[in-house]
Coordinates of C-alpha atoms (C1' of nucleotides) in Angstrom, one line a residue:
Chain A
M1 CA 88.9 153.2 104.5
T2 CA 88.9 150.8 101.4
T3 CA 89.3 147.0 102.1
R4 CA 92.9 146.2 101.2
A5 CA 93.8 143.8 98.5
R6 CA 95.3 141.4 101.0
P7 CA 94.0 142.3 104.6
Y8 CA 95.7 141.2 107.7
H9 CA 93.9 138.0 107.0
H10 CA 90.3 136.9 107.2
G11 CA 90.2 137.0 111.0
N12 CA 90.8 133.4 111.9
L13 CA 94.0 132.2 110.2
R14 CA 94.4 129.4 112.8
A15 CA 91.0 127.7 112.0
A16 CA 91.6 128.2 108.4
L17 CA 94.8 126.5 108.5
L18 CA 93.4 123.5 110.5
D19 CA 90.5 123.2 108.1
A20 CA 92.8 123.2 105.1
A21 CA 95.2 120.8 106.9
E22 CA 92.5 118.3 107.7
R23 CA 91.4 118.2 104.1
S24 CA 95.0 117.8 103.0
I25 CA 95.9 114.9 105.2
E26 CA 92.8 112.9 104.2
E27 CA 93.4 113.5 100.5
L28 CA 97.1 113.2 100.2
G29 CA 98.2 111.6 103.5
T30 CA 99.9 113.2 106.4
E31 CA 103.4 112.8 105.2
Q32 CA 102.5 115.1 102.2
L33 CA 101.2 117.9 104.3
S34 CA 103.2 120.9 103.6
L35 CA 103.1 124.1 105.7
R36 CA 104.1 126.3 102.7
E37 CA 101.4 124.8 100.6
L38 CA 98.9 125.3 103.3
A39 CA 99.9 128.9 103.6
R40 CA 99.5 129.3 99.8
V41 CA 96.0 127.7 99.9
V42 CA 94.9 130.0 102.6
G43 CA 96.5 133.0 101.0
V44 CA 99.2 134.1 103.6
S45 CA 102.9 134.1 103.4
H46 CA 104.8 130.9 104.3
G47 CA 105.9 132.3 107.5
A48 CA 102.5 133.2 108.9
P49 CA 101.5 129.8 110.3
R50 CA 104.4 130.3 112.7
S51 CA 102.2 132.8 114.6
H52 CA 99.8 130.1 115.5
F53 CA 101.8 126.9 115.5
P54 CA 105.5 126.9 116.5
D55 CA 106.1 124.0 114.1
R56 CA 104.5 121.4 111.9
Q57 CA 104.1 118.9 114.7
A58 CA 102.2 121.5 116.7
L59 CA 99.7 121.9 113.9
L60 CA 99.3 118.1 113.7
D61 CA 98.7 118.1 117.5
A62 CA 96.0 120.8 117.2
L63 CA 94.5 118.7 114.5
A64 CA 94.4 115.6 116.7
E65 CA 92.8 117.6 119.5
R66 CA 89.9 118.5 117.4
G67 CA 89.5 114.8 116.5
F68 CA 89.3 113.8 120.1
S69 CA 86.3 116.1 120.6
R70 CA 84.5 114.8 117.6
L71 CA 85.2 111.0 118.3
D72 CA 84.2 111.4 121.8
A73 CA 80.9 113.0 120.9
T74 CA 79.9 110.5 118.4
M75 CA 80.8 107.5 120.5
R76 CA 79.1 108.9 123.6
G77 CA 76.0 109.6 121.6
A78 CA 75.9 106.0 120.4
A79 CA 76.7 104.6 123.8
E80 CA 73.9 106.4 125.5
T81 CA 71.1 105.2 123.4
A82 CA 68.6 105.2 126.1
G83 CA 66.9 101.9 127.2
A84 CA 68.6 99.9 124.4
P85 CA 69.7 96.5 125.4
F86 CA 73.5 96.0 126.2
E87 CA 74.5 94.2 123.0
E88 CA 72.8 96.8 120.9
R89 CA 74.5 99.7 122.7
L90 CA 77.8 97.9 122.3
R91 CA 77.2 97.4 118.5
A92 CA 76.1 101.0 118.0
T93 CA 79.2 102.3 119.9
A94 CA 81.5 100.1 118.0
A95 CA 79.8 101.3 114.7
A96 CA 80.3 104.8 115.6
Y97 CA 84.1 104.3 116.2
V98 CA 84.4 102.5 112.9
A99 CA 82.3 105.3 111.1
F100 CA 84.7 107.9 112.4
A101 CA 87.8 105.7 111.2
V102 CA 86.3 105.5 107.9
A103 CA 85.4 109.2 107.5
S104 CA 88.9 110.4 108.9
P105 CA 91.4 107.6 108.8
A106 CA 94.4 110.0 108.6
L107 CA 93.1 112.0 111.6
L108 CA 92.6 109.0 113.6
D109 CA 96.1 107.8 113.0
L110 CA 97.3 111.2 114.1
M111 CA 95.2 110.9 117.4
Y112 CA 97.1 107.7 118.1
A113 CA 100.5 109.0 117.1
G114 CA 100.8 110.8 120.4
K115 CA 102.7 109.1 123.2
P116 CA 100.4 106.9 125.3
S117 CA 101.5 108.4 128.5
G118 CA 100.7 111.9 128.0
D119 CA 104.0 113.8 128.2
A120 CA 102.7 117.4 127.4
P121 CA 100.2 118.8 129.9
G122 CA 97.4 119.3 127.3
S123 CA 98.2 116.1 125.3
R124 CA 95.4 113.5 125.0
N125 CA 95.5 110.1 123.5
A126 CA 92.7 108.5 121.5
A127 CA 93.3 105.2 123.4
A128 CA 92.5 106.8 126.8
D129 CA 89.4 108.5 125.5
V130 CA 88.0 105.4 124.0
M131 CA 88.9 103.2 126.9
S132 CA 87.0 105.3 129.5
L133 CA 83.9 105.0 127.4
V134 CA 84.2 101.3 127.0
R135 CA 84.7 100.8 130.8
G136 CA 81.3 102.4 131.4
L137 CA 79.6 100.1 128.9
I138 CA 81.4 97.0 130.4
A139 CA 80.2 98.0 134.0
D140 CA 76.6 98.0 132.7
G141 CA 77.1 94.6 131.1
I142 CA 78.3 93.0 134.3
A143 CA 75.7 94.7 136.3
S144 CA 72.9 93.4 134.1
G145 CA 74.3 89.9 134.2
V146 CA 75.0 89.7 130.5
L147 CA 78.8 89.4 131.1
A148 CA 80.4 87.0 133.6
E149 CA 81.9 88.6 136.6
R150 CA 85.6 89.4 135.7
E151 CA 88.2 92.1 135.8
P152 CA 86.3 94.8 133.7
E153 CA 89.7 96.0 132.5
R154 CA 90.2 92.8 130.6
Y155 CA 86.9 93.1 128.9
A156 CA 87.7 96.6 127.9
F157 CA 90.9 95.8 126.4
L158 CA 89.3 92.9 124.4
L159 CA 86.7 95.1 123.0
F160 CA 88.9 98.1 122.2
S161 CA 91.5 95.9 120.4
W162 CA 88.8 94.1 118.4
V163 CA 87.2 97.3 117.2
R164 CA 90.4 98.9 116.4
G165 CA 91.2 96.0 114.4
I166 CA 88.1 96.0 112.5
A167 CA 88.5 99.7 111.9
A168 CA 92.0 99.0 110.4
L169 CA 90.6 96.4 108.1
V170 CA 87.9 98.7 106.8
T171 CA 90.2 101.6 106.5
G172 CA 92.7 99.4 104.6
G173 CA 90.1 98.3 102.2
I174 CA 90.4 94.6 103.2
V175 CA 86.7 94.5 104.0
G176 CA 84.0 96.7 102.3
R177 CA 82.0 99.3 104.1
D178 CA 78.9 97.1 104.4
A179 CA 80.9 94.0 105.3
A180 CA 82.0 96.1 108.3
D181 CA 78.6 96.1 109.9
E182 CA 78.6 92.3 109.6
L183 CA 82.0 92.1 111.1
I184 CA 81.0 94.3 114.0
A185 CA 77.9 92.4 114.7
D186 CA 79.7 89.1 114.5
S187 CA 82.4 90.4 117.0
V188 CA 79.9 91.8 119.5
A189 CA 77.8 88.6 119.3
T190 CA 80.9 86.4 119.8
F191 CA 81.9 88.5 122.6
V192 CA 78.6 88.4 124.5
R193 CA 78.3 84.7 123.8
G194 CA 81.8 84.0 124.8
S195 CA 81.7 86.2 127.8
A196 CA 78.3 85.0 129.2
P197 CA 78.2 83.7 132.8
R198 CA 78.3 79.9 133.2
L199 CA 74.8 78.6 133.6
P200 CA 74.2 78.3 137.3
A201 CA 71.9 75.2 137.4
G202 CA 70.8 74.4 133.8
Chain B
M1 CA 146.2 96.1 91.6
T2 CA 145.8 98.1 94.9
T3 CA 142.5 98.4 96.6
R4 CA 141.1 101.8 96.0
A5 CA 140.2 104.2 98.9
R6 CA 136.5 104.1 98.0
P7 CA 136.0 101.0 95.8
Y8 CA 133.0 100.7 93.5
H9 CA 131.2 99.8 96.7
H10 CA 131.4 96.7 98.9
G11 CA 129.5 94.4 96.5
N12 CA 126.1 94.7 97.6
L13 CA 124.8 98.2 97.9
R14 CA 121.3 97.2 97.5
A15 CA 121.2 95.0 100.5
A16 CA 123.2 97.5 102.5
L17 CA 120.7 100.2 101.8
L18 CA 117.8 98.0 102.9
D19 CA 119.4 97.0 106.0
A20 CA 120.2 100.6 106.9
A21 CA 116.7 101.7 105.9
E22 CA 115.1 99.2 108.1
R23 CA 117.0 100.2 111.1
S24 CA 116.3 103.8 110.3
I25 CA 112.6 103.4 110.0
E26 CA 112.3 101.5 113.2
E27 CA 114.4 104.1 115.1
L28 CA 113.2 107.3 113.6
G29 CA 110.0 106.5 111.9
T30 CA 109.4 106.1 108.1
E31 CA 108.6 109.7 107.5
Q32 CA 112.1 110.6 108.7
L33 CA 113.8 108.2 106.3
S34 CA 116.2 110.1 104.1
L35 CA 117.9 108.6 101.0
R36 CA 120.7 111.1 101.2
E37 CA 121.2 110.2 104.9
L38 CA 121.2 106.5 104.0
A39 CA 123.8 107.0 101.2
R40 CA 126.0 108.8 103.7
V41 CA 125.7 106.0 106.2
V42 CA 126.5 103.4 103.6
G43 CA 129.2 105.5 102.3
V44 CA 128.2 106.3 98.7
S45 CA 127.2 109.4 96.9
H46 CA 123.7 110.6 97.1
G47 CA 122.8 109.6 93.6
A48 CA 123.9 106.0 94.0
P49 CA 120.7 104.4 95.4
R50 CA 119.1 105.4 92.1
S51 CA 120.9 102.5 90.5
H52 CA 119.0 100.0 92.7
F53 CA 115.7 102.0 93.4
P54 CA 114.1 104.4 91.0
D55 CA 112.8 106.5 93.9
R56 CA 112.2 106.6 97.6
Q57 CA 108.9 104.7 97.3
A58 CA 110.6 101.7 95.5
L59 CA 113.0 101.3 98.3
L60 CA 110.0 101.2 100.9
D61 CA 108.3 98.7 98.6
A62 CA 111.4 96.5 98.6
L63 CA 111.6 96.8 102.4
A64 CA 107.9 95.6 102.7
E65 CA 108.6 92.6 100.4
R66 CA 111.3 91.5 102.8
G67 CA 108.8 91.9 105.6
F68 CA 106.2 89.7 103.8
S69 CA 108.8 86.7 103.7
R70 CA 109.7 87.0 107.4
L71 CA 106.1 87.4 108.6
D72 CA 105.0 84.5 106.6
A73 CA 107.8 82.4 107.9
T74 CA 107.2 83.0 111.7
M75 CA 103.4 82.7 111.4
R76 CA 103.6 79.4 109.3
G77 CA 106.1 78.0 111.7
A78 CA 103.7 78.7 114.6
A79 CA 100.5 77.5 112.7
E80 CA 102.1 74.2 111.9
T81 CA 103.0 73.1 115.4
A82 CA 102.3 69.6 114.8
G83 CA 99.7 67.7 116.8
A84 CA 98.8 70.7 119.0
P85 CA 95.1 71.3 119.6
F86 CA 93.4 73.8 117.6
E87 CA 93.1 76.5 120.3
E88 CA 96.7 76.3 121.1
R89 CA 97.8 76.6 117.4
L90 CA 95.5 79.5 117.0
R91 CA 97.1 81.2 120.1
A92 CA 100.6 80.5 118.9
T93 CA 99.9 81.9 115.5
A94 CA 98.4 85.0 116.9
A95 CA 101.4 85.4 119.2
A96 CA 103.7 85.1 116.3
Y97 CA 101.8 87.9 114.5
V98 CA 102.0 90.2 117.5
A99 CA 105.6 89.4 118.2
F100 CA 106.4 90.5 114.6
A101 CA 104.5 93.7 115.1
V102 CA 106.4 94.5 118.3
A103 CA 109.7 93.7 116.7
S104 CA 109.0 95.7 113.5
P105 CA 106.1 98.0 113.8
A106 CA 107.3 100.5 111.1
L107 CA 107.9 97.7 108.7
L108 CA 104.4 96.1 109.3
D109 CA 102.8 99.6 108.7
L110 CA 104.8 99.6 105.5
M111 CA 103.5 96.2 104.6
Y112 CA 99.9 97.4 105.0
A113 CA 100.5 100.6 103.2
G114 CA 100.3 99.0 99.9
K115 CA 97.1 99.1 97.9
P116 CA 94.8 96.1 98.8
S117 CA 94.0 95.2 95.3
G118 CA 97.6 94.6 94.2
D119 CA 98.1 97.0 91.4
A120 CA 101.7 96.3 90.5
P121 CA 102.3 92.8 89.3
G122 CA 104.9 91.9 92.1
S123 CA 103.2 93.9 94.8
R124 CA 101.8 91.9 97.8
N125 CA 99.9 93.0 100.7
A126 CA 100.2 91.8 104.3
A127 CA 96.4 91.2 104.6
A128 CA 96.4 88.7 101.7
D129 CA 99.3 86.9 103.3
V130 CA 97.9 86.6 106.7
M131 CA 94.3 85.9 105.6
S132 CA 95.4 82.8 103.4
L133 CA 97.1 81.4 106.5
V134 CA 94.1 82.1 108.8
R135 CA 91.8 80.4 106.4
G136 CA 93.8 77.1 106.8
L137 CA 93.5 77.2 110.5
I138 CA 89.8 77.9 110.4
A139 CA 89.2 75.0 108.1
D140 CA 90.9 72.7 110.6
G141 CA 88.8 74.2 113.4
I142 CA 85.5 73.4 111.6
A143 CA 86.7 70.1 110.5
S144 CA 87.7 69.1 114.0
G145 CA 84.2 70.2 115.3
V146 CA 85.6 73.0 117.5
L147 CA 83.9 75.7 115.4
A148 CA 80.4 75.7 114.4
E149 CA 79.7 75.3 110.6
R150 CA 79.7 78.7 109.1
E151 CA 81.2 80.7 106.3
P152 CA 84.9 80.3 106.9
E153 CA 85.6 83.6 105.6
R154 CA 83.6 85.3 108.4
Y155 CA 85.7 83.5 111.0
A156 CA 88.8 84.5 109.2
F157 CA 87.9 88.2 109.1
L158 CA 87.0 88.1 112.9
L159 CA 90.4 86.5 113.9
F160 CA 92.4 88.7 111.6
S161 CA 90.7 92.0 112.8
W162 CA 91.1 91.0 116.4
V163 CA 94.8 90.1 116.3
R164 CA 95.5 93.3 114.2
G165 CA 93.8 95.3 116.9
I166 CA 95.8 93.5 119.6
A167 CA 99.0 94.3 117.8
A168 CA 98.0 97.9 117.5
L169 CA 97.4 98.3 121.2
V170 CA 100.8 96.6 122.1
T171 CA 102.6 98.5 119.5
G172 CA 101.1 101.8 120.6
G173 CA 102.1 101.0 124.3
I174 CA 98.4 100.9 125.5
V175 CA 99.0 97.4 126.9
G176 CA 102.4 96.1 127.9
R177 CA 104.3 93.3 126.2
D178 CA 103.3 90.7 128.8
A179 CA 99.6 91.8 129.1
A180 CA 99.5 91.1 125.3
D181 CA 99.8 87.4 125.9
E182 CA 96.8 87.6 128.3
L183 CA 94.9 89.6 125.7
I184 CA 95.7 87.1 122.9
A185 CA 94.7 84.2 125.2
D186 CA 91.5 85.9 126.2
S187 CA 90.6 86.7 122.6
V188 CA 91.2 83.2 121.4
A189 CA 89.4 81.7 124.3
T190 CA 86.3 83.9 123.8
F191 CA 86.5 83.2 120.1
V192 CA 86.5 79.5 120.6
R193 CA 83.7 79.6 123.3
G194 CA 81.7 82.1 121.3
S195 CA 82.0 80.1 118.0
A196 CA 81.3 76.6 119.5
P197 CA 78.6 74.5 117.8
R198 CA 75.3 74.5 119.7
L199 CA 74.9 71.5 121.8
P200 CA 73.0 69.0 119.7
A201 CA 71.0 67.2 122.5
G202 CA 72.1 68.5 125.9
Chain C
dA1 C1' 126.2 98.0 84.9
dC2 C1' 127.2 100.9 88.5
dC3 C1' 128.5 105.2 90.7
dT4 C1' 129.6 110.5 91.0
dG5 C1' 128.5 115.2 91.5
dA6 C1' 126.3 119.5 89.8
dA7 C1' 121.6 121.2 89.2
dC8 C1' 116.7 122.1 90.2
dA9 C1' 112.6 122.7 92.7
dC10 C1' 110.9 121.9 96.8
dC11 C1' 110.7 121.7 102.1
dG12 C1' 110.7 123.4 107.5
dT13 C1' 112.5 126.7 110.4
dT14 C1' 114.6 131.1 111.9
dC15 C1' 114.4 136.0 112.4
dA16 C1' 114.6 140.9 111.5
dA17 C1' 111.3 143.9 109.8
dG18 C1' 106.9 146.0 109.1
dT19 C1' 101.7 147.1 110.5
Chain D
dA1 C1' 99.6 140.7 118.3
dC2 C1' 100.0 139.2 113.7
dC3 C1' 102.1 138.8 109.4
dT4 C1' 106.0 139.4 105.6
dG5 C1' 110.0 137.9 103.1
dA6 C1' 114.8 137.0 102.8
dA7 C1' 117.9 133.4 104.5
dC8 C1' 119.7 128.7 105.7
dA9 C1' 120.1 123.9 105.8
dC10 C1' 118.0 120.3 104.3
dC11 C1' 115.3 117.1 101.0
dG12 C1' 114.1 113.8 96.4
dT13 C1' 114.9 113.7 91.8
dT14 C1' 117.3 114.3 87.2
dC15 C1' 121.0 113.7 84.3
dA16 C1' 125.4 114.1 82.0
dA17 C1' 129.8 112.2 82.9
dG18 C1' 133.0 109.0 84.6
dT19 C1' 134.7 103.9 85.4

DNA sequence: ACCTGAACACCGTTCAAGT
DNA sequence: ACCTGAACACCGTTCAAGT
């Protein structure tokens, strides 16, 4: 049996499409993503993607899903730097988020594009993922006395919004890649200083 | 001379297209914006927009341009609340930005979409607009002794990134419209507390 | 100067048919 | 179960022609 000129594809069309799609959105932007072009690149007919993704949006959702795993992994790795002091763990986690945003800006946008209140059963949202991680850090900060006793959720929203903003500035080219580290350090330092418990006696 | 059934349009096709376009991007998203649909809504042939905008992008650029004026006006109004203390002016200015983001999220995205280093002669960027305004506030904060002496640019980037992040959280539905005010107040208070000059003597 | 309408090359999506 | 290829209804853009 000879190998056909165009076999019934190379075994994993789904993954091939996702890989090609991720390259495409980062290079040309998500709006420019074309299913037909993707099919051409991967070497199948324009109807083939339909077997794996009911429509264009489904492919984008699957792309975001892969992003969740990756973002979660890098941030969790940074947050769990064993033994490091609170402020440094905070900085490392923030830096991991920003690094992801720089490496995959279009993908991150996609991850946020989903409705915040997960409608679909399998649908996640980047916000929920990041928030749960930040909550853990905050709890440590309060427990170790670095942060004043306060609703942890308020701290979490503060940090999350700040880091998201920093990522937006870097992604948008308003601050350079190196200035980002400074901005992160400044933000975390200001946060810790501004959230320190009031001196009990002097 | 009788009025024609379909006159050579109502005098200002350009403005009509922009108004219809702004409604459309906020309701359906910028990706969904269709020039042909716009022409239909406004009552002209599909080729007519060409007379005012060479292509789709040119219309989006013009839309962003209108956004700059409006954002600038509201923020400037808030920043110049005469006589108010620094922290309150800061809070009011941040609130004005977030309010704009809530009212016109798609438009704000468009304003950031432009290249940061203005390529085209008339091209502006939301970042430049906001930054110049924040710089003024910071100068006042340092002059009045509320902020420690430090590179003003660093303060400006901090504030700008934080406020942008807050706007992103509100726009994305992660925090509610009312929780936003709390988040703004918390951020500004933490900023002022964390950036206060070191007590000189005790 | 401004607008019309046909033409062109692209889309996403659907669906019967093939393997 | 997975893929092909024709068909359909949409796009943005171009351009000769009308007023």
